């Protein structure tokens, strides 16, 4: 056996809301023979040697496979929402906003490690329309004295994001 190829793809799950629950309804990523062929050509062009023994596996990550894998057509309204992608976008915004907001920054820095706090959605957030709720927490401290903030969505708790923050940088200024 030669060098192993490992290719990772972003799944693009679609969800439908039934009352207060979200249910996975289908997948928009199609991994058929054409995608496999494109992935192999991409890997060969980037150093994959399938006939050479003893080499470590070559990994092709999501940021490289995004242009290789087909997406099924955009769903009709009501057919489903690409919830993980929407939640990831919301978490990125939330991570930035709360890490730089004076009140939230102070609350998370001073808060007990691991205690999750509900984050009220802002008026402009698409999360309101989707019925999503989010939490933030102090996830602990790094060895060099930085505090780690965690952010998650209650409906998809396996999607989390984190930021490291220097507690010496006080956003509120000298009169906090």
JSON list of C-alpha atoms in Angstrom, two decimals:
[
{"chain": "A", "resi": 1, "resn": "UNK", "atom": "CA", "xyz": [0.00, 0.00, 0.00]},
{"chain": "A", "resi": 2, "resn": "UNK", "atom": "CA", "xyz": [1.27, 3.46, -0.90]},
{"chain": "A", "resi": 3, "resn": "UNK", "atom": "CA", "xyz": [0.74, 6.84, 0.71]},
{"chain": "A", "resi": 4, "resn": "UNK", "atom": "CA", "xyz": [-2.73, 7.28, 2.22]},
{"chain": "A", "resi": 5, "resn": "UNK", "atom": "CA", "xyz": [-4.90, 10.20, 1.14]},
{"chain": "A", "resi": 6, "resn": "UNK", "atom": "CA", "xyz": [-7.36, 11.73, 3.63]},
{"chain": "A", "resi": 7, "resn": "UNK", "atom": "CA", "xyz": [-9.84, 14.29, 2.32]},
{"chain": "A", "resi": 8, "resn": "UNK", "atom": "CA", "xyz": [-12.13, 16.24, 4.65]},
{"chain": "A", "resi": 9, "resn": "UNK", "atom": "CA", "xyz": [-15.34, 17.90, 3.44]},
{"chain": "A", "resi": 10, "resn": "UNK", "atom": "CA", "xyz": [-17.71, 20.36, 5.12]},
{"chain": "A", "resi": 11, "resn": "UNK", "atom": "CA", "xyz": [-21.05, 18.51, 5.28]},
{"chain": "A", "resi": 12, "resn": "UNK", "atom": "CA", "xyz": [-23.62, 21.26, 4.52]},
{"chain": "A", "resi": 13, "resn": "UNK", "atom": "CA", "xyz": [-26.48, 19.68, 6.50]},
{"chain": "A", "resi": 14, "resn": "UNK", "atom": "CA", "xyz": [-29.94, 21.22, 6.09]},
{"chain": "A", "resi": 15, "resn": "UNK", "atom": "CA", "xyz": [-32.34, 21.48, 9.02]},
{"chain": "A", "resi": 16, "resn": "UNK", "atom": "CA", "xyz": [-36.06, 22.22, 9.34]},
{"chain": "A", "resi": 17, "resn": "UNK", "atom": "CA", "xyz": [-37.65, 23.73, 12.41]},
{"chain": "A", "resi": 18, "resn": "UNK", "atom": "CA", "xyz": [-40.57, 21.77, 13.88]},
{"chain": "A", "resi": 19, "resn": "UNK", "atom": "CA", "xyz": [-41.93, 23.91, 16.69]},
{"chain": "A", "resi": 20, "resn": "UNK", "atom": "CA", "xyz": [-38.96, 24.49, 18.99]},
{"chain": "A", "resi": 21, "resn": "UNK", "atom": "CA", "xyz": [-36.83, 21.61, 17.62]},
{"chain": "A", "resi": 22, "resn": "UNK", "atom": "CA", "xyz": [-34.51, 21.55, 14.64]},
{"chain": "A", "resi": 23, "resn": "UNK", "atom": "CA", "xyz": [-34.38, 18.31, 12.65]},
{"chain": "A", "resi": 24, "resn": "UNK", "atom": "CA", "xyz": [-31.80, 17.38, 10.01]},
{"chain": "A", "resi": 25, "resn": "UNK", "atom": "CA", "xyz": [-33.67, 16.87, 6.72]},
{"chain": "A", "resi": 26, "resn": "UNK", "atom": "CA", "xyz": [-31.00, 16.39, 4.07]},
{"chain": "A", "resi": 27, "resn": "UNK", "atom": "CA", "xyz": [-27.45, 16.90, 2.94]},
{"chain": "A", "resi": 28, "resn": "UNK", "atom": "CA", "xyz": [-26.41, 19.39, 0.26]},
{"chain": "A", "resi": 29, "resn": "UNK", "atom": "CA", "xyz": [-22.92, 18.01, -0.31]},
{"chain": "A", "resi": 30, "resn": "UNK", "atom": "CA", "xyz": [-22.74, 15.40, -3.10]},
{"chain": "A", "resi": 31, "resn": "UNK", "atom": "CA", "xyz": [-19.63, 13.19, -2.95]},
{"chain": "A", "resi": 32, "resn": "UNK", "atom": "CA", "xyz": [-19.86, 11.16, -6.15]},
{"chain": "A", "resi": 33, "resn": "UNK", "atom": "CA", "xyz": [-17.29, 9.79, -8.61]},
{"chain": "A", "resi": 34, "resn": "UNK", "atom": "CA", "xyz": [-16.61, 13.21, -10.18]},
{"chain": "A", "resi": 35, "resn": "UNK", "atom": "CA", "xyz": [-15.69, 14.67, -6.77]},
{"chain": "A", "resi": 36, "resn": "UNK", "atom": "CA", "xyz": [-13.41, 11.71, -6.03]},
{"chain": "A", "resi": 37, "resn": "UNK", "atom": "CA", "xyz": [-11.65, 12.21, -9.38]},
{"chain": "A", "resi": 38, "resn": "UNK", "atom": "CA", "xyz": [-11.21, 15.97, -8.78]},
{"chain": "A", "resi": 39, "resn": "UNK", "atom": "CA", "xyz": [-9.90, 15.28, -5.28]},
{"chain": "A", "resi": 40, "resn": "UNK", "atom": "CA", "xyz": [-7.36, 12.74, -6.58]},
{"chain": "A", "resi": 41, "resn": "UNK", "atom": "CA", "xyz": [-6.16, 15.16, -9.29]},
{"chain": "A", "resi": 42, "resn": "UNK", "atom": "CA", "xyz": [-5.86, 17.91, -6.67]},
{"chain": "A", "resi": 43, "resn": "UNK", "atom": "CA", "xyz": [-3.92, 15.63, -4.32]},
{"chain": "A", "resi": 44, "resn": "UNK", "atom": "CA", "xyz": [-1.56, 14.45, -7.09]},
{"chain": "A", "resi": 45, "resn": "UNK", "atom": "CA", "xyz": [-0.86, 18.08, -8.05]},
{"chain": "A", "resi": 46, "resn": "UNK", "atom": "CA", "xyz": [-0.07, 18.80, -4.38]},
{"chain": "A", "resi": 47, "resn": "UNK", "atom": "CA", "xyz": [2.40, 16.02, -3.67]},
{"chain": "A", "resi": 48, "resn": "UNK", "atom": "CA", "xyz": [0.36, 12.86, -3.07]},
{"chain": "A", "resi": 49, "resn": "UNK", "atom": "CA", "xyz": [2.36, 9.78, -4.06]},
{"chain": "A", "resi": 50, "resn": "UNK", "atom": "CA", "xyz": [-0.09, 6.85, -4.00]},
{"chain": "A", "resi": 51, "resn": "UNK", "atom": "CA", "xyz": [2.53, 4.26, -5.05]},
{"chain": "A", "resi": 52, "resn": "UNK", "atom": "CA", "xyz": [5.26, 5.28, -2.59]},
{"chain": "A", "resi": 53, "resn": "UNK", "atom": "CA", "xyz": [5.38, 3.28, 0.62]},
{"chain": "A", "resi": 54, "resn": "UNK", "atom": "CA", "xyz": [6.36, 4.68, 4.00]},
{"chain": "A", "resi": 55, "resn": "UNK", "atom": "CA", "xyz": [5.19, 8.27, 3.53]},
{"chain": "A", "resi": 56, "resn": "UNK", "atom": "CA", "xyz": [2.90, 9.85, 6.12]},
{"chain": "A", "resi": 57, "resn": "UNK", "atom": "CA", "xyz": [-0.73, 10.32, 4.99]},
{"chain": "A", "resi": 58, "resn": "UNK", "atom": "CA", "xyz": [-1.50, 13.40, 2.93]},
{"chain": "A", "resi": 59, "resn": "UNK", "atom": "CA", "xyz": [-4.45, 15.39, 4.25]},
{"chain": "A", "resi": 60, "resn": "UNK", "atom": "CA", "xyz": [-6.62, 17.60, 2.05]},
{"chain": "A", "resi": 61, "resn": "UNK", "atom": "CA", "xyz": [-8.59, 19.84, 4.38]},
{"chain": "A", "resi": 62, "resn": "UNK", "atom": "CA", "xyz": [-11.98, 21.57, 4.08]},
{"chain": "A", "resi": 63, "resn": "UNK", "atom": "CA", "xyz": [-10.57, 24.86, 2.83]},
{"chain": "A", "resi": 64, "resn": "UNK", "atom": "CA", "xyz": [-9.02, 22.96, -0.12]},
{"chain": "A", "resi": 65, "resn": "UNK", "atom": "CA", "xyz": [-11.95, 20.63, -0.81]},
{"chain": "A", "resi": 66, "resn": "UNK", "atom": "CA", "xyz": [-14.63, 23.34, -0.82]},
{"chain": "A", "resi": 67, "resn": "UNK", "atom": "CA", "xyz": [-14.10, 24.01, -4.53]},
{"chain": "A", "resi": 68, "resn": "UNK", "atom": "CA", "xyz": [-13.83, 20.28, -5.35]},
{"chain": "A", "resi": 69, "resn": "UNK", "atom": "CA", "xyz": [-17.14, 19.03, -3.96]},
{"chain": "A", "resi": 70, "resn": "UNK", "atom": "CA", "xyz": [-20.51, 19.63, -5.57]},
{"chain": "A", "resi": 71, "resn": "UNK", "atom": "CA", "xyz": [-23.36, 21.26, -3.70]},
{"chain": "A", "resi": 72, "resn": "UNK", "atom": "CA", "xyz": [-26.88, 20.24, -4.54]},
{"chain": "A", "resi": 73, "resn": "UNK", "atom": "CA", "xyz": [-29.15, 23.11, -5.61]},
{"chain": "A", "resi": 74, "resn": "UNK", "atom": "CA", "xyz": [-30.18, 25.67, -3.01]},
{"chain": "A", "resi": 75, "resn": "UNK", "atom": "CA", "xyz": [-33.31, 24.41, -1.29]},
{"chain": "A", "resi": 76, "resn": "UNK", "atom": "CA", "xyz": [-36.72, 25.90, -1.90]},
{"chain": "A", "resi": 77, "resn": "UNK", "atom": "CA", "xyz": [-38.01, 28.13, 0.89]},
{"chain": "A", "resi": 78, "resn": "UNK", "atom": "CA", "xyz": [-39.19, 25.92, 3.72]},
{"chain": "A", "resi": 79, "resn": "UNK", "atom": "CA", "xyz": [-37.16, 22.92, 2.50]},
{"chain": "A", "resi": 80, "resn": "UNK", "atom": "CA", "xyz": [-34.43, 23.51, 5.02]},
{"chain": "A", "resi": 81, "resn": "UNK", "atom": "CA", "xyz": [-31.82, 25.86, 6.45]},
{"chain": "A", "resi": 82, "resn": "UNK", "atom": "CA", "xyz": [-28.07, 25.32, 6.36]},
{"chain": "A", "resi": 83, "resn": "UNK", "atom": "CA", "xyz": [-28.15, 25.65, 10.12]},
{"chain": "A", "resi": 84, "resn": "UNK", "atom": "CA", "xyz": [-24.53, 24.74, 10.98]},
{"chain": "A", "resi": 85, "resn": "UNK", "atom": "CA", "xyz": [-23.24, 27.33, 8.51]},
{"chain": "A", "resi": 86, "resn": "UNK", "atom": "CA", "xyz": [-25.63, 29.98, 9.88]},
{"chain": "A", "resi": 87, "resn": "UNK", "atom": "CA", "xyz": [-24.70, 29.12, 13.47]},
{"chain": "A", "resi": 88, "resn": "UNK", "atom": "CA", "xyz": [-20.98, 29.29, 12.63]},
{"chain": "A", "resi": 89, "resn": "UNK", "atom": "CA", "xyz": [-21.47, 32.75, 11.13]},
{"chain": "A", "resi": 90, "resn": "UNK", "atom": "CA", "xyz": [-23.43, 33.88, 14.20]},
{"chain": "A", "resi": 91, "resn": "UNK", "atom": "CA", "xyz": [-20.76, 32.46, 16.54]},
{"chain": "A", "resi": 92, "resn": "UNK", "atom": "CA", "xyz": [-18.02, 34.36, 14.69]},
{"chain": "A", "resi": 93, "resn": "UNK", "atom": "CA", "xyz": [-19.95, 37.62, 15.06]},
{"chain": "A", "resi": 94, "resn": "UNK", "atom": "CA", "xyz": [-20.80, 36.86, 18.69]},
{"chain": "A", "resi": 95, "resn": "UNK", "atom": "CA", "xyz": [-17.17, 35.99, 19.49]},
{"chain": "A", "resi": 96, "resn": "UNK", "atom": "CA", "xyz": [-15.94, 39.32, 18.14]},
{"chain": "A", "resi": 97, "resn": "UNK", "atom": "CA", "xyz": [-18.77, 41.43, 19.56]},
{"chain": "A", "resi": 98, "resn": "UNK", "atom": "CA", "xyz": [-18.64, 40.04, 23.10]},
{"chain": "A", "resi": 99, "resn": "UNK", "atom": "CA", "xyz": [-14.83, 39.91, 23.25]},
{"chain": "A", "resi": 100, "resn": "UNK", "atom": "CA", "xyz": [-14.70, 43.64, 22.49]},
{"chain": "A", "resi": 101, "resn": "UNK", "atom": "CA", "xyz": [-17.84, 44.78, 24.36]},
{"chain": "A", "resi": 102, "resn": "UNK", "atom": "CA", "xyz": [-16.79, 46.41, 27.65]},
{"chain": "A", "resi": 103, "resn": "UNK", "atom": "CA", "xyz": [-19.61, 44.98, 29.77]},
{"chain": "A", "resi": 104, "resn": "UNK", "atom": "CA", "xyz": [-19.46, 41.45, 28.36]},
{"chain": "A", "resi": 105, "resn": "UNK", "atom": "CA", "xyz": [-15.67, 41.41, 28.43]},
{"chain": "A", "resi": 106, "resn": "UNK", "atom": "CA", "xyz": [-15.66, 42.34, 32.13]},
{"chain": "A", "resi": 107, "resn": "UNK", "atom": "CA", "xyz": [-18.43, 39.85, 32.88]},
{"chain": "A", "resi": 108, "resn": "UNK", "atom": "CA", "xyz": [-16.60, 36.98, 31.18]},
{"chain": "A", "resi": 109, "resn": "UNK", "atom": "CA", "xyz": [-13.18, 37.83, 32.61]},
{"chain": "A", "resi": 110, "resn": "UNK", "atom": "CA", "xyz": [-14.57, 38.05, 36.14]},
{"chain": "A", "resi": 111, "resn": "UNK", "atom": "CA", "xyz": [-17.04, 35.18, 35.77]},
{"chain": "A", "resi": 112, "resn": "UNK", "atom": "CA", "xyz": [-16.58, 31.72, 37.23]},
{"chain": "A", "resi": 113, "resn": "UNK", "atom": "CA", "xyz": [-14.78, 29.33, 34.89]},
{"chain": "A", "resi": 114, "resn": "UNK", "atom": "CA", "xyz": [-17.26, 27.16, 33.01]},
{"chain": "A", "resi": 115, "resn": "UNK", "atom": "CA", "xyz": [-20.44, 28.99, 34.03]},
{"chain": "A", "resi": 116, "resn": "UNK", "atom": "CA", "xyz": [-22.46, 29.50, 30.85]},
{"chain": "A", "resi": 117, "resn": "UNK", "atom": "CA", "xyz": [-24.40, 32.73, 30.53]},
{"chain": "A", "resi": 118, "resn": "UNK", "atom": "CA", "xyz": [-27.30, 33.23, 28.12]},
{"chain": "A", "resi": 119, "resn": "UNK", "atom": "CA", "xyz": [-26.62, 35.90, 25.51]},
{"chain": "A", "resi": 120, "resn": "UNK", "atom": "CA", "xyz": [-29.71, 37.89, 24.47]},
{"chain": "A", "resi": 121, "resn": "UNK", "atom": "CA", "xyz": [-29.85, 38.15, 20.65]},
{"chain": "A", "resi": 122, "resn": "UNK", "atom": "CA", "xyz": [-29.48, 41.59, 19.17]},
{"chain": "A", "resi": 123, "resn": "UNK", "atom": "CA", "xyz": [-32.41, 43.11, 17.28]},
{"chain": "A", "resi": 124, "resn": "UNK", "atom": "CA", "xyz": [-30.68, 42.79, 13.90]},
{"chain": "A", "resi": 125, "resn": "UNK", "atom": "CA", "xyz": [-29.53, 39.19, 14.34]},
{"chain": "A", "resi": 126, "resn": "UNK", "atom": "CA", "xyz": [-30.88, 36.58, 11.90]},
{"chain": "A", "resi": 127, "resn": "UNK", "atom": "CA", "xyz": [-30.73, 34.24, 14.91]},
{"chain": "A", "resi": 128, "resn": "UNK", "atom": "CA", "xyz": [-33.96, 35.81, 16.18]},
{"chain": "A", "resi": 129, "resn": "UNK", "atom": "CA", "xyz": [-35.84, 34.71, 13.08]},
{"chain": "A", "resi": 130, "resn": "UNK", "atom": "CA", "xyz": [-34.40, 31.20, 13.35]},
{"chain": "A", "resi": 131, "resn": "UNK", "atom": "CA", "xyz": [-35.16, 30.89, 17.06]},
{"chain": "A", "resi": 132, "resn": "UNK", "atom": "CA", "xyz": [-31.52, 30.28, 17.99]},
{"chain": "A", "resi": 133, "resn": "UNK", "atom": "CA", "xyz": [-30.13, 31.00, 21.44]},
{"chain": "A", "resi": 134, "resn": "UNK", "atom": "CA", "xyz": [-26.49, 31.38, 22.44]},
{"chain": "A", "resi": 135, "resn": "UNK", "atom": "CA", "xyz": [-24.32, 31.15, 25.54]},
{"chain": "A", "resi": 136, "resn": "UNK", "atom": "CA", "xyz": [-20.90, 32.52, 26.48]},
{"chain": "A", "resi": 137, "resn": "UNK", "atom": "CA", "xyz": [-18.53, 31.55, 29.29]},
{"chain": "A", "resi": 138, "resn": "UNK", "atom": "CA", "xyz": [-15.07, 31.96, 30.76]},
{"chain": "A", "resi": 139, "resn": "UNK", "atom": "CA", "xyz": [-13.34, 28.74, 29.69]},
{"chain": "A", "resi": 140, "resn": "UNK", "atom": "CA", "xyz": [-10.25, 29.21, 31.84]},
{"chain": "A", "resi": 141, "resn": "UNK", "atom": "CA", "xyz": [-6.82, 30.75, 31.62]},
{"chain": "A", "resi": 142, "resn": "UNK", "atom": "CA", "xyz": [-3.77, 30.04, 29.49]},
{"chain": "A", "resi": 143, "resn": "UNK", "atom": "CA", "xyz": [-0.34, 29.49, 31.06]},
{"chain": "A", "resi": 144, "resn": "UNK", "atom": "CA", "xyz": [0.71, 32.97, 29.98]},
{"chain": "A", "resi": 145, "resn": "UNK", "atom": "CA", "xyz": [-2.23, 34.66, 31.73]},
{"chain": "A", "resi": 146, "resn": "UNK", "atom": "CA", "xyz": [-4.77, 35.11, 28.94]},
{"chain": "A", "resi": 147, "resn": "UNK", "atom": "CA", "xyz": [-8.43, 34.30, 29.52]},
{"chain": "A", "resi": 148, "resn": "UNK", "atom": "CA", "xyz": [-10.30, 32.06, 27.08]},
{"chain": "A", "resi": 149, "resn": "UNK", "atom": "CA", "xyz": [-13.91, 32.90, 26.20]},
{"chain": "A", "resi": 150, "resn": "UNK", "atom": "CA", "xyz": [-16.20, 30.17, 24.85]},
{"chain": "A", "resi": 151, "resn": "UNK", "atom": "CA", "xyz": [-19.32, 30.64, 22.73]},
{"chain": "A", "resi": 152, "resn": "UNK", "atom": "CA", "xyz": [-21.95, 28.07, 21.69]},
{"chain": "A", "resi": 153, "resn": "UNK", "atom": "CA", "xyz": [-25.46, 27.71, 20.32]},
{"chain": "A", "resi": 154, "resn": "UNK", "atom": "CA", "xyz": [-28.00, 25.88, 22.48]},
{"chain": "A", "resi": 155, "resn": "UNK", "atom": "CA", "xyz": [-29.56, 24.18, 19.44]},
{"chain": "A", "resi": 156, "resn": "UNK", "atom": "CA", "xyz": [-26.22, 22.88, 18.06]},
{"chain": "A", "resi": 157, "resn": "UNK", "atom": "CA", "xyz": [-24.02, 22.60, 21.17]},
{"chain": "A", "resi": 158, "resn": "UNK", "atom": "CA", "xyz": [-21.24, 20.74, 19.33]},
{"chain": "A", "resi": 159, "resn": "UNK", "atom": "CA", "xyz": [-20.51, 23.94, 17.39]},
{"chain": "A", "resi": 160, "resn": "UNK", "atom": "CA", "xyz": [-18.35, 26.07, 19.68]},
{"chain": "A", "resi": 161, "resn": "UNK", "atom": "CA", "xyz": [-15.86, 28.83, 19.09]},
{"chain": "A", "resi": 162, "resn": "UNK", "atom": "CA", "xyz": [-13.27, 30.34, 21.39]},
{"chain": "A", "resi": 163, "resn": "UNK", "atom": "CA", "xyz": [-11.21, 33.49, 21.71]},
{"chain": "A", "resi": 164, "resn": "UNK", "atom": "CA", "xyz": [-8.21, 34.29, 23.84]},
{"chain": "A", "resi": 165, "resn": "UNK", "atom": "CA", "xyz": [-8.21, 37.67, 25.52]},
{"chain": "A", "resi": 166, "resn": "UNK", "atom": "CA", "xyz": [-5.53, 39.62, 27.34]},
{"chain": "A", "resi": 167, "resn": "UNK", "atom": "CA", "xyz": [-7.20, 40.66, 30.62]},
{"chain": "A", "resi": 168, "resn": "UNK", "atom": "CA", "xyz": [-4.75, 43.57, 30.93]},
{"chain": "A", "resi": 169, "resn": "UNK", "atom": "CA", "xyz": [-6.35, 45.21, 27.89]},
{"chain": "A", "resi": 170, "resn": "UNK", "atom": "CA", "xyz": [-9.34, 46.86, 29.43]},
{"chain": "A", "resi": 171, "resn": "UNK", "atom": "CA", "xyz": [-11.77, 48.08, 26.82]},
{"chain": "A", "resi": 172, "resn": "UNK", "atom": "CA", "xyz": [-13.68, 50.33, 29.19]},
{"chain": "A", "resi": 173, "resn": "UNK", "atom": "CA", "xyz": [-10.72, 52.56, 29.91]},
{"chain": "A", "resi": 174, "resn": "UNK", "atom": "CA", "xyz": [-9.47, 54.05, 33.17]},
{"chain": "A", "resi": 175, "resn": "UNK", "atom": "CA", "xyz": [-12.89, 55.03, 34.55]},
{"chain": "A", "resi": 176, "resn": "UNK", "atom": "CA", "xyz": [-14.53, 51.59, 34.49]}
]
